[in-house]
Amino acid sequence: MKKKNLISTLQGKGFDKIPIWLMRQAGRSLPEYRNFRKNFSNFMEMCLTPEAICEITLQPIRRYDYDGAIIFSDILVIPYALGMSVSFVENEGPRLGPLNLDLLTFENFDENLSNILVGIQKTKNKLPENVTLIGFVGAPWTLSTYMIGGKTKKNFDDVIQFSLKFPQKYETLMEILTDACIRFLCMQIESGVEAVQIFDSWASFVPDCFFDTWVIKPMEKISNHLKRKYPHIPIICFPKGIEAHIDQLVTLTDINALSFGSSAPIKTIIQAQKTHITQGNLDPNILCLGGEILEKQVIRIQNELLVSQRHIFNLGHGILPDTPLENVDKLFALIRS
Ligand code: 1CP
């Protein structure tokens, strides 16, 4: 019996039982999370409280037979650690800024994130041995969209125009963010995470002519650095919606696994399995709806993607907050049957 099903799969050694975890499994859809959340008026404060990090990370693990536990935090702790103002407005989302490049600094970076590291250590001590602890960051492009736009956007015109008007400034920002990602991932690994995921959730919005510099290059730099320093730590990359660029990503970077969004064609995922471990890509709406379509699509992923033993079951994006728990129960019944 493999002690760490998820790690074994990420290392290309296959699995005894289907490896599964769900993006955004900690927080969001669990009633125990919503209850716990009431203890904090400030979301950022919760993200920086070690006991809260540990509790929320463990909540989905207590309920379900997940193979991975993603540490409870947020991608926006990086801009915060660099000295930017970050807050969350109830039912609306993040508010950042204003961005002043001259004020971004690494001076208090480690100290600003130190509570998250304590949270990681606490979680590691309490996590069942067979569950893999996953650390994460947001990729530079995705982080830059929040830092320039100041909040969640439907499109990224302002970010793209900023980069066109102030190419030097945008390049400096991307360099700072790439270094920050490397530094924070190293800190998380030193504190006990056993695999890392890099979320480039808005990668599909990058214009083709900038794809190389804004998506591939930062990922190349981050993954090269991590692989040199921690060759045993698997790196999962989630560049959502960029199937057209997969070849570039797999040849130029040192990532081990690719997480696919729900729009990725099955044949693209199968192709990627030749060199990489794959992850995904059930549409979160299908899990939210449940019923026959859920059953059908889970079986399809089993038959087409999991037979290679080079796939990790996951969603194509984060679990939707209103997903009924009975549908997650059903998913586990299907996966574990
Ligand atoms: O009120 C609340 O409870 C806040 C909701 C919430 C939660 C539970 C936010 C605000 N962030 C989180 C936790 C979180 N965020 C995790 C924890 C571990 C997990 O369960 O996976 C992770 C990995 C993230 C990552 C994250 N934050 C991403 C990348 C992944 C993705 O879903 O694309 C992004 C884009 C964010 C930004 C963010 N954080 C929160 C909000 C509302 C947003 C904006 C999302 C958007 O712009 O659409």
mmCIF file of C-alpha atoms and ligand atoms in Angstrom:
data_model
loop_
_atom_site.group_PDB
_atom_site.id
_atom_site.type_symbol
_atom_site.label_atom_id
_atom_site.label_comp_id
_atom_site.label_asym_id
_atom_site.label_seq_id
_atom_site.Cartn_x
_atom_site.Cartn_y
_atom_site.Cartn_z
ATOM 1 C CA MET A 1 0.000 0.000 0.000
ATOM 2 C CA LYS A 2 1.428 3.394 -0.988
ATOM 3 C CA LYS A 3 1.817 5.663 2.001
ATOM 4 C CA LYS A 4 1.412 8.837 -0.036
ATOM 5 C CA ASN A 5 -0.868 8.198 -2.964
ATOM 6 C CA LEU A 6 -0.672 11.755 -4.305
ATOM 7 C CA ILE A 7 3.116 12.048 -4.074
ATOM 8 C CA SER A 8 3.548 8.643 -5.651
ATOM 9 C CA THR A 9 1.363 9.724 -8.588
ATOM 10 C CA LEU A 10 3.189 13.051 -8.920
ATOM 11 C CA GLN A 11 6.460 11.117 -9.060
ATOM 12 C CA GLY A 12 5.119 9.005 -11.910
ATOM 13 C CA LYS A 13 4.982 5.859 -9.771
ATOM 14 C CA GLY A 14 1.228 5.375 -10.038
ATOM 15 C CA PHE A 15 -1.393 4.864 -7.346
ATOM 16 C CA ASP A 16 -3.201 2.210 -5.274
ATOM 17 C CA LYS A 17 -6.412 4.220 -5.207
ATOM 18 C CA ILE A 18 -7.455 7.199 -7.331
ATOM 19 C CA PRO A 19 -5.704 10.333 -6.012
ATOM 20 C CA ILE A 20 -8.152 13.154 -5.403
ATOM 21 C CA TRP A 21 -8.251 16.660 -3.980
ATOM 22 C CA LEU A 22 -10.335 19.647 -5.066
ATOM 23 C CA MET A 23 -9.188 23.180 -5.710
ATOM 24 C CA ARG A 24 -10.538 25.509 -3.036
ATOM 25 C CA GLN A 25 -11.643 22.526 -0.923
ATOM 26 C CA ALA A 26 -10.637 24.438 2.223
ATOM 27 C CA GLY A 27 -13.138 27.195 2.908
ATOM 28 C CA ARG A 28 -15.943 28.109 0.559
ATOM 29 C CA SER A 29 -18.413 25.214 0.503
ATOM 30 C CA LEU A 30 -18.182 23.695 3.995
ATOM 31 C CA PRO A 31 -20.690 24.713 6.721
ATOM 32 C CA GLU A 32 -17.984 24.283 9.367
ATOM 33 C CA TYR A 33 -15.881 26.837 7.449
ATOM 34 C CA ARG A 34 -18.724 29.350 7.327
ATOM 35 C CA ASN A 35 -19.228 28.907 11.050
ATOM 36 C CA PHE A 36 -15.549 29.293 11.832
ATOM 37 C CA ARG A 37 -15.316 32.322 9.540
ATOM 38 C CA LYS A 38 -17.675 34.192 11.922
ATOM 39 C CA ASN A 39 -14.836 34.369 14.476
ATOM 40 C CA PHE A 40 -13.037 36.846 12.213
ATOM 41 C CA SER A 41 -14.360 40.116 10.848
ATOM 42 C CA ASN A 42 -11.203 40.452 8.795
ATOM 43 C CA PHE A 43 -10.421 37.720 6.218
ATOM 44 C CA MET A 44 -6.766 38.714 5.990
ATOM 45 C CA GLU A 45 -6.385 38.339 9.749
ATOM 46 C CA MET A 46 -7.811 34.819 9.479
ATOM 47 C CA CYS A 47 -5.289 34.019 6.717
ATOM 48 C CA LEU A 48 -2.499 35.077 9.079
ATOM 49 C CA THR A 49 -3.626 33.203 12.202
ATOM 50 C CA PRO A 50 -1.793 29.853 12.565
ATOM 51 C CA GLU A 51 -4.627 28.106 14.469
ATOM 52 C CA ALA A 52 -7.151 29.217 11.820
ATOM 53 C CA ILE A 53 -4.903 28.057 8.980
ATOM 54 C CA CYS A 54 -4.551 24.654 10.620
ATOM 55 C CA GLU A 55 -8.244 24.268 11.448
ATOM 56 C CA ILE A 56 -9.539 25.288 7.996
ATOM 57 C CA THR A 57 -6.961 23.162 6.149
ATOM 58 C CA LEU A 58 -8.023 20.115 8.175
ATOM 59 C CA GLN A 59 -11.803 20.608 7.863
ATOM 60 C CA PRO A 60 -12.193 18.963 4.423
ATOM 61 C CA ILE A 61 -9.785 16.182 5.445
ATOM 62 C CA ARG A 62 -11.941 15.265 8.442
ATOM 63 C CA ARG A 63 -14.986 14.956 6.208
ATOM 64 C CA TYR A 64 -13.606 13.265 3.085
ATOM 65 C CA ASP A 65 -10.939 10.804 2.006
ATOM 66 C CA TYR A 66 -8.833 13.418 0.204
ATOM 67 C CA ASP A 67 -5.242 12.555 -0.763
ATOM 68 C CA GLY A 68 -4.139 16.170 -0.649
ATOM 69 C CA ALA A 69 -4.689 19.033 1.791
ATOM 70 C CA ILE A 70 -4.117 22.501 0.355
ATOM 71 C CA ILE A 71 -2.950 24.929 3.000
ATOM 72 C CA PHE A 72 -5.568 27.547 3.835
ATOM 73 C CA SER A 73 -4.273 30.945 2.747
ATOM 74 C CA ASP A 74 -4.777 33.183 -0.277
ATOM 75 C CA ILE A 75 -2.722 34.162 -3.301
ATOM 76 C CA LEU A 76 -2.984 37.819 -2.202
ATOM 77 C CA VAL A 77 -0.747 37.330 0.850
ATOM 78 C CA ILE A 78 2.187 38.058 -1.515
ATOM 79 C CA PRO A 79 1.161 41.648 -2.353
ATOM 80 C CA TYR A 80 0.407 42.078 1.358
ATOM 81 C CA ALA A 81 3.857 40.793 2.344
ATOM 82 C CA LEU A 82 5.445 43.224 -0.151
ATOM 83 C CA GLY A 83 3.781 46.080 1.710
ATOM 84 C CA MET A 84 0.652 46.681 -0.378
ATOM 85 C CA SER A 85 -2.701 47.269 1.249
ATOM 86 C CA VAL A 86 -4.977 44.206 0.825
ATOM 87 C CA SER A 87 -8.454 43.766 2.247
ATOM 88 C CA PHE A 88 -11.547 41.700 1.469
ATOM 89 C CA VAL A 89 -15.042 43.139 1.243
ATOM 90 C CA GLU A 90 -17.814 40.736 2.256
ATOM 91 C CA ASN A 91 -19.628 39.296 -0.786
ATOM 92 C CA GLU A 92 -17.539 41.425 -3.140
ATOM 93 C CA GLY A 93 -13.950 40.239 -2.982
ATOM 94 C CA PRO A 94 -10.468 41.654 -2.660
ATOM 95 C CA ARG A 95 -9.512 45.346 -2.649
ATOM 96 C CA LEU A 96 -5.876 46.262 -3.217
ATOM 97 C CA GLY A 97 -3.817 49.320 -3.620
ATOM 98 C CA PRO A 98 -3.029 51.787 -4.808
ATOM 99 C CA LEU A 99 0.031 50.248 -6.430
ATOM 100 C CA ASN A 100 3.246 52.179 -5.972
ATOM 101 C CA LEU A 101 6.218 50.218 -7.260
ATOM 102 C CA ASP A 102 8.662 52.269 -5.230
ATOM 103 C CA LEU A 103 6.925 51.176 -2.048
ATOM 104 C CA LEU A 104 7.023 47.426 -2.732
ATOM 105 C CA THR A 105 9.747 45.960 -0.538
ATOM 106 C CA PHE A 106 11.141 42.646 0.664
ATOM 107 C CA GLU A 107 12.200 44.263 3.920
ATOM 108 C CA ASN A 108 9.377 42.746 6.017
ATOM 109 C CA PHE A 109 8.439 39.988 3.564
ATOM 110 C CA ASP A 110 9.521 36.999 5.672
ATOM 111 C CA GLU A 111 8.160 38.464 8.874
ATOM 112 C CA ASN A 112 4.813 39.334 7.265
ATOM 113 C CA LEU A 113 4.401 35.704 6.174
ATOM 114 C CA SER A 114 5.864 34.030 9.263
ATOM 115 C CA ASN A 115 2.467 33.163 10.783
ATOM 116 C CA ILE A 116 1.568 31.198 7.662
ATOM 117 C CA LEU A 117 4.708 29.123 8.169
ATOM 118 C CA VAL A 118 3.681 28.415 11.767
ATOM 119 C CA GLY A 119 0.258 27.425 10.386
ATOM 120 C CA ILE A 120 1.949 25.027 7.945
ATOM 121 C CA GLN A 121 3.996 23.415 10.731
ATOM 122 C CA LYS A 122 0.937 23.030 12.957
ATOM 123 C CA THR A 123 -1.060 21.486 10.117
ATOM 124 C CA LYS A 124 1.748 19.104 9.199
ATOM 125 C CA ASN A 125 1.831 17.813 12.783
ATOM 126 C CA LYS A 126 -1.874 17.054 12.742
ATOM 127 C CA LEU A 127 -2.330 15.816 9.188
ATOM 128 C CA PRO A 128 -2.827 12.051 8.663
ATOM 129 C CA GLU A 129 0.391 10.594 7.276
ATOM 130 C CA ASN A 130 -1.162 9.436 4.016
ATOM 131 C CA VAL A 131 -2.383 12.955 3.116
ATOM 132 C CA THR A 132 -0.010 15.233 1.178
ATOM 133 C CA LEU A 133 0.271 18.852 2.307
ATOM 134 C CA ILE A 134 0.144 21.212 -0.697
ATOM 135 C CA GLY A 135 1.534 24.751 -0.600
ATOM 136 C CA PHE A 136 0.757 27.368 -3.253
ATOM 137 C CA VAL A 137 1.245 30.819 -4.724
ATOM 138 C CA GLY A 138 -0.487 32.831 -7.420
ATOM 139 C CA ALA A 139 1.676 33.200 -10.549
ATOM 140 C CA PRO A 140 3.089 36.674 -11.316
ATOM 141 C CA TRP A 141 0.625 37.517 -14.131
ATOM 142 C CA THR A 142 -2.428 36.560 -12.049
ATOM 143 C CA LEU A 143 -1.077 38.466 -9.029
ATOM 144 C CA SER A 144 -0.369 41.509 -11.204
ATOM 145 C CA THR A 145 -4.018 41.630 -12.344
ATOM 146 C CA TYR A 146 -5.131 42.216 -8.748
ATOM 147 C CA MET A 147 -2.278 44.593 -7.951
ATOM 148 C CA ILE A 148 -2.894 46.805 -10.996
ATOM 149 C CA GLY A 149 -6.675 46.421 -11.238
ATOM 150 C CA GLY A 150 -7.191 46.618 -7.456
ATOM 151 C CA LYS A 151 -10.006 44.060 -7.468
ATOM 152 C CA THR A 152 -11.694 41.187 -9.308
ATOM 153 C CA LYS A 153 -12.266 42.054 -12.969
ATOM 154 C CA LYS A 154 -14.331 40.693 -15.840
ATOM 155 C CA ASN A 155 -11.556 41.602 -18.248
ATOM 156 C CA PHE A 156 -7.957 42.711 -17.887
ATOM 157 C CA ASP A 157 -7.835 45.641 -20.322
ATOM 158 C CA ASP A 158 -6.484 47.971 -17.632
ATOM 159 C CA VAL A 159 -3.674 45.554 -16.780
ATOM 160 C CA ILE A 160 -2.700 44.995 -20.418
ATOM 161 C CA GLN A 161 -2.813 48.750 -21.106
ATOM 162 C CA PHE A 162 -0.688 49.450 -18.042
ATOM 163 C CA SER A 163 1.933 47.043 -19.336
ATOM 164 C CA LEU A 164 1.849 48.701 -22.785
ATOM 165 C CA LYS A 165 2.074 52.243 -21.454
ATOM 166 C CA PHE A 166 4.678 51.478 -18.808
ATOM 167 C CA PRO A 167 6.644 48.451 -20.088
ATOM 168 C CA GLN A 168 9.578 49.139 -17.786
ATOM 169 C CA LYS A 169 7.368 49.376 -14.737
ATOM 170 C CA TYR A 170 5.473 46.218 -15.656
ATOM 171 C CA GLU A 171 8.723 44.336 -16.158
ATOM 172 C CA THR A 172 9.946 45.472 -12.743
ATOM 173 C CA LEU A 173 6.654 44.368 -11.169
ATOM 174 C CA MET A 174 6.903 40.937 -12.827
ATOM 175 C CA GLU A 175 10.491 40.559 -11.608
ATOM 176 C CA ILE A 176 9.497 41.434 -8.047
ATOM 177 C CA LEU A 177 6.577 38.995 -8.173
ATOM 178 C CA THR A 178 8.671 36.187 -9.656
ATOM 179 C CA ASP A 179 11.228 36.602 -6.860
ATOM 180 C CA ALA A 180 8.433 36.799 -4.278
ATOM 181 C CA CYS A 181 6.879 33.544 -5.576
ATOM 182 C CA ILE A 182 10.240 31.776 -5.412
ATOM 183 C CA ARG A 183 10.953 33.077 -1.941
ATOM 184 C CA PHE A 184 7.526 32.230 -0.492
ATOM 185 C CA LEU A 185 7.452 28.754 -2.066
ATOM 186 C CA CYS A 186 10.906 28.009 -0.598
ATOM 187 C CA MET A 187 9.665 29.187 2.805
ATOM 188 C CA GLN A 188 6.616 26.921 2.552
ATOM 189 C CA ILE A 189 8.749 23.931 1.543
ATOM 190 C CA GLU A 190 11.164 24.550 4.434
ATOM 191 C CA SER A 191 8.125 24.598 6.746
ATOM 192 C CA GLY A 192 6.793 21.242 5.577
ATOM 193 C CA VAL A 193 4.659 21.383 2.443
ATOM 194 C CA GLU A 194 5.301 18.324 0.284
ATOM 195 C CA ALA A 195 4.138 19.579 -3.120
ATOM 196 C CA VAL A 196 3.343 23.018 -4.530
ATOM 197 C CA GLN A 197 0.788 24.404 -6.948
ATOM 198 C CA ILE A 198 1.211 27.628 -8.897
ATOM 199 C CA PHE A 199 -2.161 29.199 -9.761
ATOM 200 C CA ASP A 200 -2.146 31.190 -13.003
ATOM 201 C CA SER A 201 -5.916 31.395 -12.965
ATOM 202 C CA TRP A 202 -6.179 34.220 -15.504
ATOM 203 C CA ALA A 203 -3.442 33.025 -17.908
ATOM 204 C CA SER A 204 -5.871 32.702 -20.818
ATOM 205 C CA PHE A 205 -6.320 36.493 -20.874
ATOM 206 C CA VAL A 206 -2.677 37.173 -21.743
ATOM 207 C CA PRO A 207 -2.286 38.371 -25.372
ATOM 208 C CA ASP A 208 -0.402 35.850 -27.473
ATOM 209 C CA CYS A 209 2.456 38.277 -28.176
ATOM 210 C CA PHE A 210 3.183 38.537 -24.437
ATOM 211 C CA PHE A 211 2.574 34.943 -23.502
ATOM 212 C CA ASP A 212 6.200 34.034 -23.456
ATOM 213 C CA THR A 213 7.308 36.936 -21.238
ATOM 214 C CA TRP A 214 4.378 37.027 -18.831
ATOM 215 C CA VAL A 215 3.489 33.360 -18.396
ATOM 216 C CA ILE A 216 6.260 31.057 -19.627
ATOM 217 C CA LYS A 217 9.349 32.998 -18.450
ATOM 218 C CA PRO A 218 8.204 33.510 -14.839
ATOM 219 C CA MET A 219 7.118 29.854 -14.638
ATOM 220 C CA GLU A 220 10.473 28.810 -16.084
ATOM 221 C CA LYS A 221 12.381 30.857 -13.524
ATOM 222 C CA ILE A 222 10.263 29.725 -10.564
ATOM 223 C CA SER A 223 10.286 26.033 -11.484
ATOM 224 C CA ASN A 224 14.020 25.975 -12.378
ATOM 225 C CA HIS A 225 14.907 27.521 -9.053
ATOM 226 C CA LEU A 226 12.710 25.152 -7.035
ATOM 227 C CA LYS A 227 13.884 22.049 -8.912
ATOM 228 C CA ARG A 228 17.522 22.925 -8.324
ATOM 229 C CA LYS A 229 16.963 23.481 -4.626
ATOM 230 C CA TYR A 230 14.290 20.858 -3.891
ATOM 231 C CA PRO A 231 14.403 18.215 -6.651
ATOM 232 C CA HIS A 232 12.067 15.937 -4.676
ATOM 233 C CA ILE A 233 9.210 18.475 -4.355
ATOM 234 C CA PRO A 234 6.640 18.083 -7.166
ATOM 235 C CA ILE A 235 5.483 21.288 -8.869
ATOM 236 C CA ILE A 236 1.931 21.493 -10.221
ATOM 237 C CA CYS A 237 1.136 24.330 -12.581
ATOM 238 C CA PHE A 238 -2.427 25.576 -13.188
ATOM 239 C CA PRO A 239 -2.299 27.912 -16.187
ATOM 240 C CA LYS A 240 -6.035 27.923 -16.736
ATOM 241 C CA GLY A 241 -7.261 27.846 -20.313
ATOM 242 C CA ILE A 242 -3.966 27.880 -22.229
ATOM 243 C CA GLU A 243 -4.109 24.555 -24.016
ATOM 244 C CA ALA A 244 -2.650 26.156 -27.168
ATOM 245 C CA HIS A 245 0.619 26.851 -25.333
ATOM 246 C CA ILE A 246 1.109 23.573 -23.491
ATOM 247 C CA ASP A 247 4.070 22.485 -25.659
ATOM 248 C CA GLN A 248 6.046 25.594 -24.753
ATOM 249 C CA LEU A 249 5.245 25.208 -21.092
ATOM 250 C CA VAL A 250 6.265 21.568 -20.852
ATOM 251 C CA THR A 251 9.486 21.974 -22.786
ATOM 252 C CA LEU A 252 10.720 25.176 -21.163
ATOM 253 C CA THR A 253 9.782 24.720 -17.521
ATOM 254 C CA ASP A 254 10.655 22.239 -14.792
ATOM 255 C CA ILE A 255 7.105 21.504 -13.671
ATOM 256 C CA ASN A 256 5.997 17.935 -12.927
ATOM 257 C CA ALA A 257 2.267 18.255 -13.344
ATOM 258 C CA LEU A 258 -0.262 20.293 -15.269
ATOM 259 C CA SER A 259 -3.683 21.088 -13.892
ATOM 260 C CA PHE A 260 -6.262 21.593 -16.652
ATOM 261 C CA GLY A 261 -9.343 23.803 -16.679
ATOM 262 C CA SER A 262 -12.698 22.367 -17.770
ATOM 263 C CA SER A 263 -12.372 23.684 -21.321
ATOM 264 C CA ALA A 264 -9.303 21.504 -22.021
ATOM 265 C CA PRO A 265 -10.002 18.763 -24.592
ATOM 266 C CA ILE A 266 -9.451 15.242 -23.255
ATOM 267 C CA LYS A 267 -7.024 14.500 -26.103
ATOM 268 C CA THR A 268 -4.811 17.442 -25.047
ATOM 269 C CA ILE A 269 -4.677 16.071 -21.514
ATOM 270 C CA ILE A 270 -3.849 12.563 -22.750
ATOM 271 C CA GLN A 271 -1.090 14.025 -24.918
ATOM 272 C CA ALA A 272 0.357 15.862 -21.891
ATOM 273 C CA GLN A 273 0.443 12.577 -19.954
ATOM 274 C CA LYS A 274 3.296 11.414 -22.188
ATOM 275 C CA THR A 275 5.696 13.690 -20.319
ATOM 276 C CA HIS A 276 3.781 15.062 -17.339
ATOM 277 C CA ILE A 277 1.326 14.111 -14.663
ATOM 278 C CA THR A 278 -2.063 15.716 -15.289
ATOM 279 C CA GLN A 279 -4.776 16.960 -12.993
ATOM 280 C CA GLY A 280 -8.370 18.139 -13.391
ATOM 281 C CA ASN A 281 -10.730 18.853 -14.995
ATOM 282 C CA LEU A 282 -14.338 18.172 -13.990
ATOM 283 C CA ASP A 283 -16.371 21.339 -14.424
ATOM 284 C CA PRO A 284 -17.273 22.737 -10.960
ATOM 285 C CA ASN A 285 -20.834 23.341 -12.232
ATOM 286 C CA ILE A 286 -21.247 19.618 -12.844
ATOM 287 C CA LEU A 287 -20.288 18.864 -9.245
ATOM 288 C CA CYS A 288 -22.630 21.625 -8.100
ATOM 289 C CA LEU A 289 -25.521 20.181 -10.100
ATOM 290 C CA GLY A 290 -24.853 16.510 -9.326
ATOM 291 C CA GLY A 291 -27.101 13.724 -10.599
ATOM 292 C CA GLU A 292 -26.590 11.672 -13.704
ATOM 293 C CA ILE A 293 -24.299 14.121 -15.475
ATOM 294 C CA LEU A 294 -21.894 13.994 -12.520
ATOM 295 C CA GLU A 295 -21.841 10.212 -12.653
ATOM 296 C CA LYS A 296 -21.308 10.195 -16.415
ATOM 297 C CA GLN A 297 -18.450 12.702 -16.372
ATOM 298 C CA VAL A 298 -16.651 11.060 -13.434
ATOM 299 C CA ILE A 299 -16.770 7.728 -15.257
ATOM 300 C CA ARG A 300 -15.456 9.435 -18.393
ATOM 301 C CA ILE A 301 -12.483 10.875 -16.500
ATOM 302 C CA GLN A 302 -11.843 7.465 -14.947
ATOM 303 C CA ASN A 303 -11.953 5.682 -18.279
ATOM 304 C CA GLU A 304 -10.053 8.199 -20.343
ATOM 305 C CA LEU A 305 -7.616 9.915 -18.015
ATOM 306 C CA LEU A 306 -7.068 7.804 -14.921
ATOM 307 C CA VAL A 307 -6.271 4.491 -16.653
ATOM 308 C CA SER A 308 -2.737 5.723 -17.347
ATOM 309 C CA GLN A 309 -2.118 6.093 -13.582
ATOM 310 C CA ARG A 310 -0.735 9.527 -14.481
ATOM 311 C CA HIS A 311 -3.741 11.630 -13.503
ATOM 312 C CA ILE A 312 -5.012 13.255 -10.312
ATOM 313 C CA PHE A 313 -8.747 13.734 -9.975
ATOM 314 C CA ASN A 314 -9.651 17.394 -9.441
ATOM 315 C CA LEU A 315 -11.964 20.098 -10.748
ATOM 316 C CA GLY A 316 -11.251 22.429 -13.656
ATOM 317 C CA HIS A 317 -11.425 25.382 -11.227
ATOM 318 C CA GLY A 318 -12.344 25.949 -7.562
ATOM 319 C CA ILE A 319 -15.337 24.237 -5.999
ATOM 320 C CA LEU A 320 -18.367 26.547 -6.141
ATOM 321 C CA PRO A 321 -19.460 27.890 -2.738
ATOM 322 C CA ASP A 322 -23.044 26.592 -3.096
ATOM 323 C CA THR A 323 -22.060 23.026 -4.049
ATOM 324 C CA PRO A 324 -24.341 20.655 -2.063
ATOM 325 C CA LEU A 325 -22.303 18.378 0.194
ATOM 326 C CA GLU A 326 -24.317 15.365 -0.930
ATOM 327 C CA ASN A 327 -22.805 15.840 -4.385
ATOM 328 C CA VAL A 328 -19.305 15.721 -2.910
ATOM 329 C CA ASP A 329 -20.401 12.577 -0.994
ATOM 330 C CA LYS A 330 -21.554 11.132 -4.299
ATOM 331 C CA LEU A 331 -18.283 12.063 -6.000
ATOM 332 C CA PHE A 332 -16.333 10.213 -3.312
ATOM 333 C CA ALA A 333 -18.670 7.219 -3.527
ATOM 334 C CA LEU A 334 -18.018 7.067 -7.283
ATOM 335 C CA ILE A 335 -14.265 7.581 -7.016
ATOM 336 C CA ARG A 336 -13.787 5.133 -4.165
ATOM 337 C CA SER A 337 -16.128 2.421 -5.433
HETATM 338 O O1 1CP B 1 -15.252 35.368 2.668
HETATM 339 C C1 1CP B 1 -14.520 34.372 2.523
HETATM 340 O O2 1CP B 1 -14.666 33.329 3.166
HETATM 341 C C2 1CP B 1 -13.377 34.541 1.582
HETATM 342 C C3 1CP B 1 -13.362 33.559 0.469
HETATM 343 C C4 1CP B 1 -11.938 33.121 0.171
HETATM 344 C C5 1CP B 1 -11.328 31.899 0.520
HETATM 345 C C6 1CP B 1 -11.955 30.775 1.277
HETATM 346 C C7 1CP B 1 -10.951 33.884 -0.499
HETATM 347 C C8 1CP B 1 -11.115 35.268 -0.996
HETATM 348 N N1 1CP B 1 -9.791 33.163 -0.576
HETATM 349 C C9 1CP B 1 -9.975 31.937 0.041
HETATM 350 C C10 1CP B 1 -8.949 30.883 0.223
HETATM 351 C C11 1CP B 1 -8.119 30.481 -0.918
HETATM 352 N N2 1CP B 1 -7.836 31.227 -2.042
HETATM 353 C C12 1CP B 1 -7.403 29.281 -1.011
HETATM 354 C C13 1CP B 1 -7.392 28.292 0.139
HETATM 355 C C14 1CP B 1 -7.172 26.894 -0.054
HETATM 356 C C15 1CP B 1 -8.198 26.192 -0.911
HETATM 357 O O3 1CP B 1 -9.218 25.787 -0.414
HETATM 358 O O4 1CP B 1 -7.885 25.966 -2.086
HETATM 359 C C16 1CP B 1 -6.738 29.269 -2.254
HETATM 360 C C17 1CP B 1 -5.859 28.199 -2.854
HETATM 361 C C18 1CP B 1 -7.005 30.507 -2.872
HETATM 362 C C19 1CP B 1 -6.436 30.894 -4.175
HETATM 363 C C20 1CP B 1 -6.959 32.097 -4.854
HETATM 364 N N3 1CP B 1 -7.384 33.284 -4.315
HETATM 365 C C21 1CP B 1 -6.980 32.234 -6.266
HETATM 366 C C22 1CP B 1 -6.459 31.207 -7.255
HETATM 367 C C23 1CP B 1 -7.366 30.045 -7.412
HETATM 368 C C24 1CP B 1 -8.630 30.304 -8.186
HETATM 369 O O5 1CP B 1 -9.689 29.948 -7.640
HETATM 370 O O6 1CP B 1 -8.558 30.800 -9.307
HETATM 371 C C25 1CP B 1 -7.487 33.495 -6.558
HETATM 372 C C26 1CP B 1 -7.703 34.096 -7.941
HETATM 373 C C27 1CP B 1 -7.743 34.171 -5.321
HETATM 374 C C28 1CP B 1 -8.202 35.579 -5.116
HETATM 375 C C29 1CP B 1 -9.379 35.694 -4.226
HETATM 376 N N4 1CP B 1 -9.404 35.350 -2.904
HETATM 377 C C30 1CP B 1 -10.676 35.517 -2.394
HETATM 378 C C31 1CP B 1 -11.492 36.046 -3.442
HETATM 379 C C32 1CP B 1 -12.934 36.387 -3.318
HETATM 380 C C33 1CP B 1 -10.663 36.156 -4.564
HETATM 381 C C34 1CP B 1 -11.052 36.725 -5.901
HETATM 382 C C35 1CP B 1 -11.466 35.674 -6.848
HETATM 383 C C36 1CP B 1 -11.778 36.276 -8.180
HETATM 384 O O7 1CP B 1 -11.197 37.310 -8.555
HETATM 385 O O8 1CP B 1 -12.605 35.687 -8.922
#
